[in-house]
PDB file of C-alpha atoms in Angstrom:
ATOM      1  CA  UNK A 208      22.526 -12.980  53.410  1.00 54.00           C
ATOM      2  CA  UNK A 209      19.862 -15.690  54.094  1.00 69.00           C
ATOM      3  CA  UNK A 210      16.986 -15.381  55.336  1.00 90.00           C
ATOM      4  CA  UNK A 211      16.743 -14.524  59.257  1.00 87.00           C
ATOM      5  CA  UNK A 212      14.136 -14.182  61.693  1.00 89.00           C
ATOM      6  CA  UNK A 213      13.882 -11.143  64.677  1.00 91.00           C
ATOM      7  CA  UNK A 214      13.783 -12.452  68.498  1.00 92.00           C
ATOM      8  CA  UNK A 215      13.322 -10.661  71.749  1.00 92.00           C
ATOM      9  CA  UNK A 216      15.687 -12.299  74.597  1.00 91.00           C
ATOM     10  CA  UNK A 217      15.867 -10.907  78.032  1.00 93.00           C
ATOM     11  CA  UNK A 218      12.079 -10.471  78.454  1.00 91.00           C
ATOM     12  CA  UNK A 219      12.370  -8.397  74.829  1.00 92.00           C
ATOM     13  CA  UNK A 220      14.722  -5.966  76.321  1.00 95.00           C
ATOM     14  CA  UNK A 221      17.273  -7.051  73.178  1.00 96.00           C
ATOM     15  CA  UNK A 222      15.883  -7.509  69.851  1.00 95.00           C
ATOM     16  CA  UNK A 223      18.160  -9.843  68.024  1.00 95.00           C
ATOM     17  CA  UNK A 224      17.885 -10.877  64.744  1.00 94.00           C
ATOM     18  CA  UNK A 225      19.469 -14.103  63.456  1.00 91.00           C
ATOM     19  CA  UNK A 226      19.873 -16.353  60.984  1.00 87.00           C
ATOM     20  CA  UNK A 227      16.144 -18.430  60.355  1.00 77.00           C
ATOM     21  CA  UNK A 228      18.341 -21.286  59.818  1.00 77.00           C
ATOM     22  CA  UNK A 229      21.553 -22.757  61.124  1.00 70.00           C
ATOM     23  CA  UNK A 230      23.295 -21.581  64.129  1.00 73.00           C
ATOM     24  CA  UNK A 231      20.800 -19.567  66.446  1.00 78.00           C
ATOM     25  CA  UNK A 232      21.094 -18.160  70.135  1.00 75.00           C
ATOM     26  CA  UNK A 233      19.598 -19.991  72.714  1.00 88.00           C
ATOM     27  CA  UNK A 234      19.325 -21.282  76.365  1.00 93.00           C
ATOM     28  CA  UNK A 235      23.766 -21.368  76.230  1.00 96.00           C
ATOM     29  CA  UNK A 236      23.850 -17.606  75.018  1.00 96.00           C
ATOM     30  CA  UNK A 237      21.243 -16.743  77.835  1.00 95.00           C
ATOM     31  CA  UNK A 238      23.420 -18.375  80.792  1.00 97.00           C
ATOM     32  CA  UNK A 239      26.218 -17.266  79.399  1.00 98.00           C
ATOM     33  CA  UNK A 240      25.205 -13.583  79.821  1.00 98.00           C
ATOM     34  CA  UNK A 241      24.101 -14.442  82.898  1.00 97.00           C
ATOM     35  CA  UNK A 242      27.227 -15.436  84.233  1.00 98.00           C
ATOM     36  CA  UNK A 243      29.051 -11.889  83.292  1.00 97.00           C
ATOM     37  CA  UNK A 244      29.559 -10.125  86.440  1.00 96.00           C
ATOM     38  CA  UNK A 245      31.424  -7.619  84.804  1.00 97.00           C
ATOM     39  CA  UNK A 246      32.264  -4.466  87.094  1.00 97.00           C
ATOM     40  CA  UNK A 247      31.672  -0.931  85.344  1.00 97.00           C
ATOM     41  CA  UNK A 248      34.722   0.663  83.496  1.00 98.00           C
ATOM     42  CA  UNK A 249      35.372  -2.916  82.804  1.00 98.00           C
ATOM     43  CA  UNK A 250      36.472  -4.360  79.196  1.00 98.00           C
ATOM     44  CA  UNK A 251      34.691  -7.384  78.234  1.00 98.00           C
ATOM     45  CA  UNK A 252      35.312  -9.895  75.235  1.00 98.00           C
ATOM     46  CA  UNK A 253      33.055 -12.423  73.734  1.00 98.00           C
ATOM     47  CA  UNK A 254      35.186 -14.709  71.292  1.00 98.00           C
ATOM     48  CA  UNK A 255      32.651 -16.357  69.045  1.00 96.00           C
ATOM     49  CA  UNK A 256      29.611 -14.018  69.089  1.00 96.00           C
ATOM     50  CA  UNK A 257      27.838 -15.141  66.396  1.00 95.00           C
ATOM     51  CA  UNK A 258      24.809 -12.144  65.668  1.00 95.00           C
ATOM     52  CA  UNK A 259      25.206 -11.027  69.119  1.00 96.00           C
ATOM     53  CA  UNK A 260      22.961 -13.146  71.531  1.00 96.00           C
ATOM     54  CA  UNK A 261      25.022 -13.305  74.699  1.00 97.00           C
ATOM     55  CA  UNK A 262      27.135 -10.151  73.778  1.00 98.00           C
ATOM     56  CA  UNK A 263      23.675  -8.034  73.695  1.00 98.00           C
ATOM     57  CA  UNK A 264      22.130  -9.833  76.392  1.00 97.00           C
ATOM     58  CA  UNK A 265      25.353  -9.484  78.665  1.00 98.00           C
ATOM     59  CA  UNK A 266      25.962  -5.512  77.560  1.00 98.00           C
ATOM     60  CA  UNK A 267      22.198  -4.867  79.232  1.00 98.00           C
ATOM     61  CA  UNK A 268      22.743  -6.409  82.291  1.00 97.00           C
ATOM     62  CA  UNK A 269      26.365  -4.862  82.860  1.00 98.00           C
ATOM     63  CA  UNK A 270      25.352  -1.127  81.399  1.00 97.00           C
ATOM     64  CA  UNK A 271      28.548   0.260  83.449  1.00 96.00           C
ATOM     65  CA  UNK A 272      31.225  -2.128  80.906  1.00 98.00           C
ATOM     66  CA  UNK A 273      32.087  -2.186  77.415  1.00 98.00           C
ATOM     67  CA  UNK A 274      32.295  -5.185  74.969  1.00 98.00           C
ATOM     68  CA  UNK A 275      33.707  -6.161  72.489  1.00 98.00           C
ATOM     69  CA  UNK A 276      32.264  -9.083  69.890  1.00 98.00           C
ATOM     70  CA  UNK A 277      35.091 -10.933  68.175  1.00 98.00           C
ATOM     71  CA  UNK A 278      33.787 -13.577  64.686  1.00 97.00           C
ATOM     72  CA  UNK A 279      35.016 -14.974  61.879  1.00 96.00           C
ATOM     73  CA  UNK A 280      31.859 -15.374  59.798  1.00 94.00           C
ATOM     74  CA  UNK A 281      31.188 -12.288  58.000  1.00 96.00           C
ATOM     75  CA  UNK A 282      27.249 -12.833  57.764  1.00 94.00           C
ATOM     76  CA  UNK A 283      27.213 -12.943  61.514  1.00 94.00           C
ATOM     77  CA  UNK A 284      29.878 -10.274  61.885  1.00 97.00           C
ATOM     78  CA  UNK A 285      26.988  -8.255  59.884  1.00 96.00           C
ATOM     79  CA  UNK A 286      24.014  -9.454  61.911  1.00 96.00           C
ATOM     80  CA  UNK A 287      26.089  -8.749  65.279  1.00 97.00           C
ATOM     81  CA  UNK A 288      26.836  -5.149  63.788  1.00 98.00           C
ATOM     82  CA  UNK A 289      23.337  -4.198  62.801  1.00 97.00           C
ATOM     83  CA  UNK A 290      21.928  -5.722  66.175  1.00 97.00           C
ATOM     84  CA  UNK A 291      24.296  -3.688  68.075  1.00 98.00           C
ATOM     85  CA  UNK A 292      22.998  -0.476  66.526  1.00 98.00           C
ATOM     86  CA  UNK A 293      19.668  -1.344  66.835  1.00 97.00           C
ATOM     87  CA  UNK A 294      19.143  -1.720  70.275  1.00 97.00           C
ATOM     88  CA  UNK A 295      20.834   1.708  70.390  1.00 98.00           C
ATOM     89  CA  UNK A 296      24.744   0.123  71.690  1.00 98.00           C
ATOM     90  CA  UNK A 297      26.842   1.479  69.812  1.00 98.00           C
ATOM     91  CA  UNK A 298      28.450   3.843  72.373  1.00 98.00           C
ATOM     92  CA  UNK A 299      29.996   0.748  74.702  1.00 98.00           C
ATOM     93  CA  UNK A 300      29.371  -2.006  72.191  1.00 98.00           C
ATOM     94  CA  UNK A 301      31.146  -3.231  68.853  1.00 98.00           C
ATOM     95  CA  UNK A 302      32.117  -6.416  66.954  1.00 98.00           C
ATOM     96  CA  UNK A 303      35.260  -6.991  65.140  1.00 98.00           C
ATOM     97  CA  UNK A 304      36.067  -9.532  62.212  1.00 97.00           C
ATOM     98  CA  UNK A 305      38.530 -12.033  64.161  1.00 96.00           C
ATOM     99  CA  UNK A 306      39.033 -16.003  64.563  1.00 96.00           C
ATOM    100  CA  UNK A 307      40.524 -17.813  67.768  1.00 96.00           C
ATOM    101  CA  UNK A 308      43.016 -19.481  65.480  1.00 95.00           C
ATOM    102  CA  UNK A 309      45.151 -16.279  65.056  1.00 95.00           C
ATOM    103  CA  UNK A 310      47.268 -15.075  68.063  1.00 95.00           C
ATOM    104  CA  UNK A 311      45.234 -12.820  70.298  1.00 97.00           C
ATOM    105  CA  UNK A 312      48.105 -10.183  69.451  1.00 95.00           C
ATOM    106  CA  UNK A 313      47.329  -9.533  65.986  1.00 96.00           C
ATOM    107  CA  UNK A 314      44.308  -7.928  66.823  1.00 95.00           C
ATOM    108  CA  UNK A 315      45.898  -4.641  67.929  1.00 95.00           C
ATOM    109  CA  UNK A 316      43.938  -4.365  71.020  1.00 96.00           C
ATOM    110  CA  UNK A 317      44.994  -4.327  75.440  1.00 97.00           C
ATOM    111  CA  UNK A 318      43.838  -7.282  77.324  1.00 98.00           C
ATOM    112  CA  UNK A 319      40.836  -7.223  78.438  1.00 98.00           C
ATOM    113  CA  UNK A 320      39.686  -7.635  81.816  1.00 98.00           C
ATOM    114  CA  UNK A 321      36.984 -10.156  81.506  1.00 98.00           C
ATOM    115  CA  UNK A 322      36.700 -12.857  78.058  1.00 98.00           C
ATOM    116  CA  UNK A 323      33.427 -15.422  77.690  1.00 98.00           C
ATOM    117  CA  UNK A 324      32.810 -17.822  75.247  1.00 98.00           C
ATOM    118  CA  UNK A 325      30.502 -20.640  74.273  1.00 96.00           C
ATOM    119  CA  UNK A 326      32.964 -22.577  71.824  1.00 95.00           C
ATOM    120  CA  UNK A 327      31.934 -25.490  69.881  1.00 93.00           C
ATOM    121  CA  UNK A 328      31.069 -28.417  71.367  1.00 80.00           C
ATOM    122  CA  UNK A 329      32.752 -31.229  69.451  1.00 54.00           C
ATOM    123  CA  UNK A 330      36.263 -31.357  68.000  1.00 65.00           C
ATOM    124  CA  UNK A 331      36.177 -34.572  65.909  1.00 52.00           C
ATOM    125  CA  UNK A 332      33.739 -34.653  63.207  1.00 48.00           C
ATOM    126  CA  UNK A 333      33.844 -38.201  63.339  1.00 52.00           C
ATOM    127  CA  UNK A 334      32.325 -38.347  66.682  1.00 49.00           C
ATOM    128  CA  UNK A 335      29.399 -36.911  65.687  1.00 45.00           C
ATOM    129  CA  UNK A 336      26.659 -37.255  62.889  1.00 47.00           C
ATOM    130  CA  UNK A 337      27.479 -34.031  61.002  1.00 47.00           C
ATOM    131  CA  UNK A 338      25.053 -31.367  61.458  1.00 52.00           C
ATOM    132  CA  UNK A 339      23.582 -29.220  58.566  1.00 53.00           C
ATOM    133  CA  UNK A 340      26.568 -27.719  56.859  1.00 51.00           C
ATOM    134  CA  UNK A 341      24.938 -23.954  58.359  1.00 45.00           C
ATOM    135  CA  UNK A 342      25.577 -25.356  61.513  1.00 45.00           C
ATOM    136  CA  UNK A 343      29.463 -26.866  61.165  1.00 45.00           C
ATOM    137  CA  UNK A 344      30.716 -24.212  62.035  1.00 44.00           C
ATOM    138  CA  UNK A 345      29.113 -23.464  65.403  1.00 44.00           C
ATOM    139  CA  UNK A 346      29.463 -26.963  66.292  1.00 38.00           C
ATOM    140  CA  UNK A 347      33.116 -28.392  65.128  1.00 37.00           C
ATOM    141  CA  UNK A 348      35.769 -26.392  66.945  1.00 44.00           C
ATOM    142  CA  UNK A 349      38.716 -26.114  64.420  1.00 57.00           C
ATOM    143  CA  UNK A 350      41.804 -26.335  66.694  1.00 62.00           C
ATOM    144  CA  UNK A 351      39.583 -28.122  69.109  1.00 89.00           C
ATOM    145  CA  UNK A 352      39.060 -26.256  72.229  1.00 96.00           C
ATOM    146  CA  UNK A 353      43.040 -25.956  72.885  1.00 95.00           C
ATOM    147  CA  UNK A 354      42.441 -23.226  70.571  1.00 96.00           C
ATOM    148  CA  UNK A 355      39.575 -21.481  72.502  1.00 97.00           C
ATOM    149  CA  UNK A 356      41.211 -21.794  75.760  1.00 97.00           C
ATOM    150  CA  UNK A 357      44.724 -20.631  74.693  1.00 97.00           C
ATOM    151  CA  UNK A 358      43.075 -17.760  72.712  1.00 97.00           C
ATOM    152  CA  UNK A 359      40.926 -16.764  75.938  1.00 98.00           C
ATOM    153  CA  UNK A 360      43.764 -17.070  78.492  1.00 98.00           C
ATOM    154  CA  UNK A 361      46.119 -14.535  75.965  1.00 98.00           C
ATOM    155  CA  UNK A 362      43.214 -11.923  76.183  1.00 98.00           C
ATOM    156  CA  UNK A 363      42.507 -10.937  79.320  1.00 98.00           C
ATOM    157  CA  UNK A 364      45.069  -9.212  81.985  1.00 98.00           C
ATOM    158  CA  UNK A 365      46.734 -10.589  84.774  1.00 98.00           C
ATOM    159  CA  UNK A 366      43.682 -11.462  87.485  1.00 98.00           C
ATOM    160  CA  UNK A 367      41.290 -10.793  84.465  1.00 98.00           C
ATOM    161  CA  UNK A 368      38.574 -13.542  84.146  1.00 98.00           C
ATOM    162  CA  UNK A 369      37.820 -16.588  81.640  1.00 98.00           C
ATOM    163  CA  UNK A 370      34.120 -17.918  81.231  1.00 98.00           C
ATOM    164  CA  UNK A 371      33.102 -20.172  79.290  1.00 98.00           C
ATOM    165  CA  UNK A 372      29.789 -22.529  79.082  1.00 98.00           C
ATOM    166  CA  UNK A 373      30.647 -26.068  77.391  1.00 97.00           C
ATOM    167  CA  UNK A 374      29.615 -29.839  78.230  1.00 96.00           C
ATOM    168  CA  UNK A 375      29.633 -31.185  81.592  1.00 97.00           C
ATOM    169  CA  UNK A 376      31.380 -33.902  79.883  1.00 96.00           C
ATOM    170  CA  UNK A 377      34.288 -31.986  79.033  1.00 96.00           C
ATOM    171  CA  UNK A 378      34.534 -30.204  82.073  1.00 98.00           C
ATOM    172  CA  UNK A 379      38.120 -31.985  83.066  1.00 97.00           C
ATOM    173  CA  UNK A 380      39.413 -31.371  79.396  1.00 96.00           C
ATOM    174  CA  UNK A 381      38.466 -27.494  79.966  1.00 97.00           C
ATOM    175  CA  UNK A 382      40.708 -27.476  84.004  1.00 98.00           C
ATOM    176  CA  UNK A 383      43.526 -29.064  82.257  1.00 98.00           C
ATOM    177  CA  UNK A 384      43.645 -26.939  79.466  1.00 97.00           C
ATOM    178  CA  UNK A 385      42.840 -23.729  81.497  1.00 98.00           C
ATOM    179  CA  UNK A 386      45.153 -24.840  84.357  1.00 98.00           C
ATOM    180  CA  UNK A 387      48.902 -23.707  82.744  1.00 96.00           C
ATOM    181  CA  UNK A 388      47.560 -19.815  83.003  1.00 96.00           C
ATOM    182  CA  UNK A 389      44.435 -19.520  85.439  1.00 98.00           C
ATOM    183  CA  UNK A 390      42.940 -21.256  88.241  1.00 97.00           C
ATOM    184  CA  UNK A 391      41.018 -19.859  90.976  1.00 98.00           C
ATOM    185  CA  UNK A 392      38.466 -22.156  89.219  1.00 98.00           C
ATOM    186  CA  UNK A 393      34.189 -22.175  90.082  1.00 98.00           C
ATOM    187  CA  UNK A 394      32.307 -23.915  88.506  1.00 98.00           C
ATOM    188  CA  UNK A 395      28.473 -24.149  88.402  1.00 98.00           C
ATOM    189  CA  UNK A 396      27.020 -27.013  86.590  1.00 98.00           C
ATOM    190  CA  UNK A 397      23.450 -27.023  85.301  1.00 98.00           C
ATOM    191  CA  UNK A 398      20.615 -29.596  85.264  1.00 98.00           C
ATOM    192  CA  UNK A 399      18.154 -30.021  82.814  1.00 96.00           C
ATOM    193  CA  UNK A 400      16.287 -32.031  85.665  1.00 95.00           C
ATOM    194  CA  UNK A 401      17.120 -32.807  89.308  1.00 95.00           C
ATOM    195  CA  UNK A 402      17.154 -35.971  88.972  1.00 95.00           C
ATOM    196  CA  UNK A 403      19.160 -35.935  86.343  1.00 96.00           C
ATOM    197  CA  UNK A 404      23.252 -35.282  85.546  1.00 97.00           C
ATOM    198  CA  UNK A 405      24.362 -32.092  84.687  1.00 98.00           C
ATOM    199  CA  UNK A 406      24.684 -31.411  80.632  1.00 97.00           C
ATOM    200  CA  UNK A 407      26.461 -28.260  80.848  1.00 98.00           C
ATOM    201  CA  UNK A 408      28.827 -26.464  83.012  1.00 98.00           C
ATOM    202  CA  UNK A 409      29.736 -23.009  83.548  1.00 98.00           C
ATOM    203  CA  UNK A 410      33.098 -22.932  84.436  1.00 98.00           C
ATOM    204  CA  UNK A 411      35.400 -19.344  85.623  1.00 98.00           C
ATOM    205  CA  UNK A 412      39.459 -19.050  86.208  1.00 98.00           C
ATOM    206  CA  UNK A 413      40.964 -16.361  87.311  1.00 98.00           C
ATOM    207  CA  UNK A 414      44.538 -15.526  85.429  1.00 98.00           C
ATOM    208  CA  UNK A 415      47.108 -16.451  87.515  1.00 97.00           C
ATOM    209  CA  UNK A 416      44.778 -16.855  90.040  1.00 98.00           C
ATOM    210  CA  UNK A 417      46.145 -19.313  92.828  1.00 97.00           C
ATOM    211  CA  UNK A 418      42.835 -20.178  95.276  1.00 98.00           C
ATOM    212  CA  UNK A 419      41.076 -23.896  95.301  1.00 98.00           C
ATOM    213  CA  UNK A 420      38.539 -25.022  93.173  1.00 98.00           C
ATOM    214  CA  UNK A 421      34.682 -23.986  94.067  1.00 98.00           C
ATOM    215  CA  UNK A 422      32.345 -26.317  93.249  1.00 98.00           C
ATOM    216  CA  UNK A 423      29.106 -23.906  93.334  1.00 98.00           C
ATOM    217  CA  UNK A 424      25.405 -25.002  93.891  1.00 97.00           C
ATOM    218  CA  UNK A 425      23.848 -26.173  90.707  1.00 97.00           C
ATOM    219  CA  UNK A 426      21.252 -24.474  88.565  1.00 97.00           C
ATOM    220  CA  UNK A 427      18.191 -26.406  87.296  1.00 97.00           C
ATOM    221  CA  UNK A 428      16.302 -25.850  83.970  1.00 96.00           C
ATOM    222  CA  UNK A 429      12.836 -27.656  84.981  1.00 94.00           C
ATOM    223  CA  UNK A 430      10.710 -29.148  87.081  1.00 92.00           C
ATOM    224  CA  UNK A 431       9.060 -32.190  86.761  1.00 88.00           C
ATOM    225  CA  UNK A 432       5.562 -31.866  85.771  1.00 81.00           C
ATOM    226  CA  UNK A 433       5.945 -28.594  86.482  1.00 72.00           C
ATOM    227  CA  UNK A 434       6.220 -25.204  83.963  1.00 70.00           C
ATOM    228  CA  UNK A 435       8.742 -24.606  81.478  1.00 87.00           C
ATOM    229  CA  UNK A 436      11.694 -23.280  83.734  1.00 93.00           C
ATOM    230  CA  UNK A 437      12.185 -23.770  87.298  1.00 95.00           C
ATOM    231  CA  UNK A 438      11.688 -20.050  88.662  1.00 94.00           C
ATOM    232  CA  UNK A 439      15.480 -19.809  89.054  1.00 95.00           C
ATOM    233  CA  UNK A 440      15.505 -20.364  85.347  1.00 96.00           C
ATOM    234  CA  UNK A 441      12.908 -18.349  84.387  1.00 95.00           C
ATOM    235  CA  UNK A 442      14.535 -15.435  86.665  1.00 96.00           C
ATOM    236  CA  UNK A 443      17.568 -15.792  84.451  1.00 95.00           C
ATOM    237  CA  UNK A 444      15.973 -15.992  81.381  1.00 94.00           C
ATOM    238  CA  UNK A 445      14.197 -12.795  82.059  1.00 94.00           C
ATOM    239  CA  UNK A 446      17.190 -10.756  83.531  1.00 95.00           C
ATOM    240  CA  UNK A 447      15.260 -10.548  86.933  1.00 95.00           C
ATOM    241  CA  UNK A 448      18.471 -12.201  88.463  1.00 95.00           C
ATOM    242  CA  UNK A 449      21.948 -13.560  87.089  1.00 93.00           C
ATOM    243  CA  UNK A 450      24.130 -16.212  87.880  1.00 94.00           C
ATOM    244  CA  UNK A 451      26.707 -14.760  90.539  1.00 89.00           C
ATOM    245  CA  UNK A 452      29.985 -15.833  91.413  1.00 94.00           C
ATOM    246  CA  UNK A 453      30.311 -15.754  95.188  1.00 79.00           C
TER     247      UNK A 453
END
């Protein structure tokens, strides 16, 4: 395995070790955690998990659910693993060798009641200057995102719920696709500025859900001039507060 570094994330409340190089958890993983408003007794799946960032972060907020990490890359499968036991979550949390590009049924397992995902953000390598080749994988969505969608939509239960964190700019491509099985859409789109057009989106559907779109208030990163975060962002960041649903 190559070398990899130990991080704290939710104000050190999850230690998470990672790769030193190539794909790493960040700002996406943290929202994405955030956004889990999973109910306790509830089943949650994270399709992509990588070492375990938002799967952790998401399993200490939501201490009353269970999770399950699905990945495809073994050295992450291994990091995921030996995070899990070592911030002592073994008892409601695992991670399970698994790709979005096989039918959700071959995995054996009941639908859950919740799935969340931060996919890849580009389907076309030759949109985009390729990245190091640690980081192709995290960042090229074989299948394109037809593949994340459709896998996410197969694995959660009738009124279960879908969320994923992508591009804002790819926000109609992730309705559309979404749309044939879920709806009951919200979606919260997030600033890096306020001045300035959203760069990300979080966007939730509801299976077979059937009520209008919700276009929620929008969460910004900074301030100008100002600190780091906004403190909406740093609330987030530091599990004082999430990012509810309505």
């Amino acid at each position: 395995m190559d070398a990899t570094s130990e991080d704290r994330v939710l104000d050190g409340r999850v230690r998470l070790r990672q790769p030193a190089r190539g794909y790493r958890a960040g700002l996406d993983a943290a929202l994405l955690a955030a956004a889990c408003d999973a109910k306790a007794g509830q089943r949650v799946l994270e399709a992509g998990c990588g070492a375990g960032g938002a799967l952790l972060a998401a399993a200490v907020r939501r201490p009353g659910a269970r999770f399950t990490g699905l990945e495809r890359d073994p050295e992450a499968l291994a990091l995921a693993r030996a995070n899990i036991a070592g911030n002592g979550l073994a008892d409601r949390v695992e991670a399970m060798a698994g790709d979005v590009g096989v039918p959700f049924s071959k995995l054996g397992l009941p639908p859950f009641d919740a799935a969340m995902a931060n996919p890849p953000f580009f389907d076309d390598p030759g949109t985009l200057r390729a990245p190091a080749p640690e980081k192709t994988a995290a960042w090229m969505a074989e299948g394109g995102l037809a593949a994340w969608t459709g896998f996410l939509s197969k694995a959660v239960r009738e009124g279960g719920t879908i969320t994923i964190i992508h591009r804002a700019d790819r926000l109609a491509d992730l309705l559309a696709l979404l749309a044939p099985k879920a709806g009951s859409f919200q979606v919260r789109p997030v600033h890096p500025h306020a001045d300035e057009p959203a760069k990300r989106v979080l966007v939730r559907a509801v299976k077979t859900g059937k009520a209008p779109l919700r276009l929620l208030p929008p969460l910004v990163l900074h301030e100008r001039g100002g600190g780091k975060h906004t403190a909406q962002a740093e609330a987030i960041l530091r599990g004082e507060a999430g990012l509810g649903w309505g």
